[in-house]
Coordinates of C-alpha atoms in Angstrom, one line a residue:
M15 CA 0.0 0.0 0.0
D16 CA 1.5 3.3 -1.0
H17 CA 0.7 7.0 -0.4
I18 CA -1.9 7.2 -3.2
D19 CA -3.8 4.2 -1.8
R20 CA -3.8 5.9 1.6
V21 CA -5.1 9.1 0.1
L22 CA -7.9 7.2 -1.7
L23 CA -8.8 5.4 1.5
A24 CA -8.9 8.6 3.5
Q25 CA -11.2 10.2 0.9
L26 CA -13.5 7.2 0.8
Q27 CA -13.8 7.2 4.6
E28 CA -14.8 10.8 4.5
D29 CA -17.4 10.3 1.8
A30 CA -17.7 7.0 0.1
T31 CA -20.1 8.4 -2.5
Q32 CA -17.5 10.5 -4.2
S33 CA -17.0 10.0 -7.9
Y34 CA -13.9 8.4 -9.2
A35 CA -13.1 11.8 -10.9
A36 CA -13.1 13.5 -7.4
L37 CA -11.1 10.7 -5.9
G38 CA -8.6 10.8 -8.7
Q39 CA -8.3 14.6 -8.4
A40 CA -7.6 14.3 -4.7
A41 CA -4.9 11.6 -5.3
G42 CA -3.4 13.1 -8.5
L43 CA -4.9 10.4 -10.7
S44 CA -7.3 10.1 -13.6
A45 CA -10.8 8.9 -12.8
G46 CA -9.9 5.5 -14.5
A47 CA -6.7 5.1 -12.5
A48 CA -8.6 5.9 -9.3
H49 CA -11.3 3.3 -10.2
E50 CA -8.6 0.7 -10.8
R51 CA -6.8 1.4 -7.5
V52 CA -10.1 1.2 -5.6
R53 CA -11.0 -2.1 -7.4
K54 CA -7.6 -3.5 -6.4
L55 CA -8.0 -2.4 -2.8
K56 CA -11.4 -4.2 -2.7
E57 CA -9.8 -7.3 -4.3
R58 CA -7.1 -7.4 -1.7
G59 CA -9.6 -7.1 1.1
V60 CA -8.4 -3.7 2.3
I61 CA -11.8 -2.2 1.6
R62 CA -14.2 -4.7 3.1
R63 CA -17.5 -2.9 2.3
T64 CA -18.9 0.5 1.4
T65 CA -21.4 1.8 3.9
I66 CA -22.9 4.8 5.5
E67 CA -22.7 6.1 9.1
V68 CA -26.1 6.4 10.9
D69 CA -26.6 8.4 14.1
P70 CA -27.8 5.7 16.6
A71 CA -29.7 8.2 18.7
A72 CA -31.6 9.4 15.7
M73 CA -32.6 5.8 15.0
G74 CA -33.8 5.2 18.5
S75 CA -30.8 3.3 19.9
A76 CA -29.3 5.9 22.2
V77 CA -28.2 3.5 25.0
L78 CA -24.7 2.2 24.3
A79 CA -23.2 -0.5 26.6
Y80 CA -20.1 -2.6 26.6
V81 CA -20.8 -6.0 28.1
L82 CA -18.1 -8.4 29.5
V83 CA -19.3 -12.0 29.3
D84 CA -18.1 -14.5 31.8
S85 CA -18.3 -18.2 30.8
T86 CA -17.9 -21.7 32.1
S87 CA -16.4 -23.0 28.8
W88 CA -14.7 -21.8 25.6
M89 CA -16.9 -19.3 23.8
G90 CA -15.2 -19.4 20.5
D91 CA -18.0 -21.5 19.0
S92 CA -20.7 -19.1 20.2
A93 CA -20.4 -16.4 17.4
D94 CA -23.7 -17.4 15.9
A95 CA -25.6 -17.2 19.2
F96 CA -24.3 -13.6 19.8
A97 CA -24.9 -12.7 16.1
A98 CA -28.5 -13.8 16.5
L99 CA -29.1 -10.8 18.9
P100 CA -29.7 -7.8 16.7
E101 CA -28.8 -5.4 19.5
V102 CA -25.2 -6.8 19.6
L103 CA -23.2 -4.7 17.2
E104 CA -19.8 -6.3 17.9
A105 CA -18.5 -9.4 19.6
H106 CA -14.9 -10.2 20.4
I107 CA -13.2 -13.1 22.1
I108 CA -10.8 -11.5 24.6
A109 CA -8.0 -12.4 27.0
G110 CA -8.4 -11.5 30.7
S111 CA -11.0 -12.2 33.4
A112 CA -13.9 -12.3 30.9
S113 CA -14.3 -14.4 27.7
V114 CA -16.2 -12.1 25.4
L115 CA -16.6 -8.4 24.9
L116 CA -19.8 -7.2 23.3
K117 CA -20.9 -3.7 22.0
V118 CA -24.6 -3.4 22.5
R119 CA -27.1 -0.7 21.5
T120 CA -30.7 -0.4 22.7
A121 CA -33.4 2.3 23.0
T122 CA -33.8 2.1 26.7
T123 CA -32.1 0.6 29.8
E124 CA -35.1 -1.8 30.1
Q125 CA -34.3 -3.1 26.6
L126 CA -30.7 -3.5 27.6
Q127 CA -31.8 -5.5 30.6
D128 CA -33.7 -7.8 28.2
V129 CA -30.6 -8.2 26.0
L130 CA -28.6 -9.1 29.1
R131 CA -31.1 -11.8 29.9
R132 CA -30.9 -13.2 26.4
I133 CA -27.1 -13.2 26.5
Y134 CA -27.2 -15.0 29.9
A135 CA -29.3 -17.7 28.2
I136 CA -26.5 -18.5 25.7
D137 CA -25.0 -21.9 26.4
G138 CA -21.8 -21.5 28.5
V139 CA -22.5 -17.9 29.7
S140 CA -22.1 -17.7 33.4
G141 CA -22.5 -14.0 33.9
T142 CA -22.3 -10.5 32.4
Q143 CA -20.9 -7.1 33.5
A144 CA -22.4 -4.2 31.6
T145 CA -20.8 -0.7 31.4
V146 CA -23.3 1.9 30.1
V147 CA -21.8 4.8 28.2
L148 CA -23.0 8.2 29.4
E149 CA -21.4 10.3 26.7
T150 CA -19.1 9.6 23.8
F151 CA -16.3 12.1 23.2
F152 CA -15.5 10.8 19.8
E153 CA -15.3 7.7 17.7
R154 CA -13.0 7.3 14.8
P155 CA -12.3 4.8 12.1
L156 CA -8.8 3.5 11.5
S157 CA -6.8 6.2 9.7
P158 CA -5.1 5.0 6.5
Q159 CA -2.5 7.7 7.1
T160 CA -1.4 6.3 10.5
A161 CA -2.3 2.6 10.2
D162 CA 1.2 1.3 9.9
R163 CA 3.1 3.8 12.1
T164 CA 4.8 2.3 15.2

């Protein structure tokens, strides 16, 4: 990945609906060359998907919680069970005192409580610890400009 690829990725993260002409102009390429570069980035799996960012509060999902899941067994085979809960946005196997870390969004704390009950019902889950977010300072995607700096 070179500087031009990083410029294209940064531009696409800012606005994925830009034309290839606009992308090319930002990167010093023709529209065709920009299109070819983006195609190759998709082919290599650097660009996994093209999407939009939705304001969760505007969609009725203002309650954000991170849930640590304790277990009595290995949870590596439980991905489908967590994915079946639409309120679970992310699920990660983690090292430490818990087995799984979940990112959960609901409209109310009562709905969060219901999600916690459903998580607890998953085979192998022995407990949960939820941390409710009161305010988010910022969220940012991985920057293609700093992704490989050490």
